[in-house]
Amino acid sequence: MRCSKCMLCLLALLTLLALKVYIEWSSDPLWLKRYQEGHESETLTNPSASTFEPSLPANLSGRLGQPGAPATAYWNRQQQLFQALPRVGGSAAGDCQAWGKAAAAKIPDFASYPVAHRRFLLSAACRDYPWWVSGSVVPSCLGSDAPYLLLAVKSSAGRFGERQAIRETWGGPEHGVRLLFLLGSPRGEPGPDLGPLVEWESRRYRDLLLWDFLDVPFNRSLKDVLFLRWLAHHCPQVTFVLRAEDNSFVNIQALLKLLRGLPPASARGLYLGHVFDQALPIRTPKGPYYVPETFYAGPYPAYASGGGYVFAGQLAPWLLRAADRVVPFPIDDVYSGLCFQALGLAPQNHPGFLTNWPAKGKQDNPCIHQRLVLVQPRDPQETIRLWKLMQNRQDHC
Ligand SMILES: *[C@@H]1O[C@H](CO)[C@@H](O)[C@H](O)[C@H]1NC(C)=O
Ligand SMILES: *[C@@H]1O[C@H](CO)[C@@H](O)[C@H](O)[C@H]1NC(C)=O
């Protein structure tokens, strides 16, 4: 008697389990559902996050979450006391190096930091680098040449295939859209000298912004600052900027549709992408995103993943001013998030931006991509295959 009850229970449980597996297997993945729901109810135009006009208060402690008791971690403490980085120009090189030395002296265990972290902090205030190849090979972006959407893609010298795949697919000619790649020096250390090849590429395609600094991961926020400076001076009238990586895949028509559909108030302060909220610093010393406890304490503020986010072009000069007043931080998308936050702008999450896309499997389905805006990572072969599939399958989804 007891045992038959057990069997009945077990049977019922097994049936439920099978049912659950079947439902999950047969239906769209959860994120896609959420995306579709979000899409239908237009949650992305949430006005509370986006009608803000930028501003930059004299004391950023409140905005950057560092009020109250003096912090002990370097970044948090410095942000409480911080005025601004040394001015660019004049004796800038000496000043910025002195700033780095002074910063290092404030961290008791600085000598035990990984070499990349030490190099970062020592040169973090140096933000004045010349062009590697003259920036003038990039056509004008002023007046009637101002694009509606600028695609600013971070790349590095050796990634020729990634760049070419983007030119042949989502970054190809499109009315009102302009493609640019952001690169540091093609002379790595150590490594082959890719200078002549990159110089040829630069003249052939005229889409490379090339600066003369070491192109390493911890110089990516430097790349952002130099790009913002270029943007503020050479492309001030651009309406929107997409900051992406060379392994991102963009559904350009979906992105244009999204941007054109934004209410004007939301468009002015736009900062939108795949948002990480309350992410914690990684404390394992070997990984690329390691941040020592004596350097930064607490969770990160909400920020949009560097795999791809869009922002309003008119924010460029504001972001530049903020970058002078936010203590340097080695991870580029976190640092951008901090600069937006200094301006009082919170990132808006959009479920069509997926920057930790599952590695292999059904991600090749062009119909799924038809409904997404940006996914990452994709390699050049996948990018080209997917693009072709999407062109052919447009009406069948
Ligand atoms: C900024 O304000 C905080 C309190 O919110 C204060 O502790 C700090 O000293 C102020 N910083 C400066 C530079 O005035
Ligand atoms: C960034 O580039 C500059 C200029 O080449 C270099 O001095 C600095 O060490 C680099 N930063 C890192 C973290 O390597």
Short mmCIF file of C-alpha atoms in Angstrom, two decimals, residues 45 49 64 79 86 88 99 113 181-182 206 223 238 240 243 264 269 278 281 308 334 383-384:
data_model
loop_
_atom_site.label_atom_id
_atom_site.label_comp_id
_atom_site.label_asym_id
_atom_site.label_seq_id
_atom_site.Cartn_x
_atom_site.Cartn_y
_atom_site.Cartn_z
CA THR A 45 11.51 54.04 -23.70
CA ALA A 49 16.09 56.81 -16.89
CA LEU A 64 29.69 58.09 -7.78
CA GLN A 79 37.35 59.80 -5.89
CA PRO A 86 46.61 67.31 -14.77
CA VAL A 88 46.66 68.33 -21.24
CA TRP A 99 50.70 61.96 -11.16
CA TYR A 113 50.12 44.27 -8.34
CA PHE A 181 37.85 51.40 -36.31
CA LEU A 182 39.76 52.52 -33.22
CA ARG A 206 40.22 55.45 -44.79
CA LYS A 223 41.27 54.60 -26.50
CA VAL A 238 26.69 63.01 -35.18
CA PHE A 240 24.19 58.55 -32.33
CA ARG A 243 30.68 51.73 -29.56
CA PRO A 264 13.35 62.95 -28.53
CA GLY A 269 20.67 61.47 -23.07
CA GLN A 278 25.79 45.69 -9.29
CA PRO A 281 35.02 43.09 -9.20
CA GLY A 308 28.28 47.21 -27.79
CA VAL A 334 33.23 50.10 -16.22
CA THR A 383 29.66 36.99 -39.23
CA ILE A 384 29.77 36.49 -42.99
#
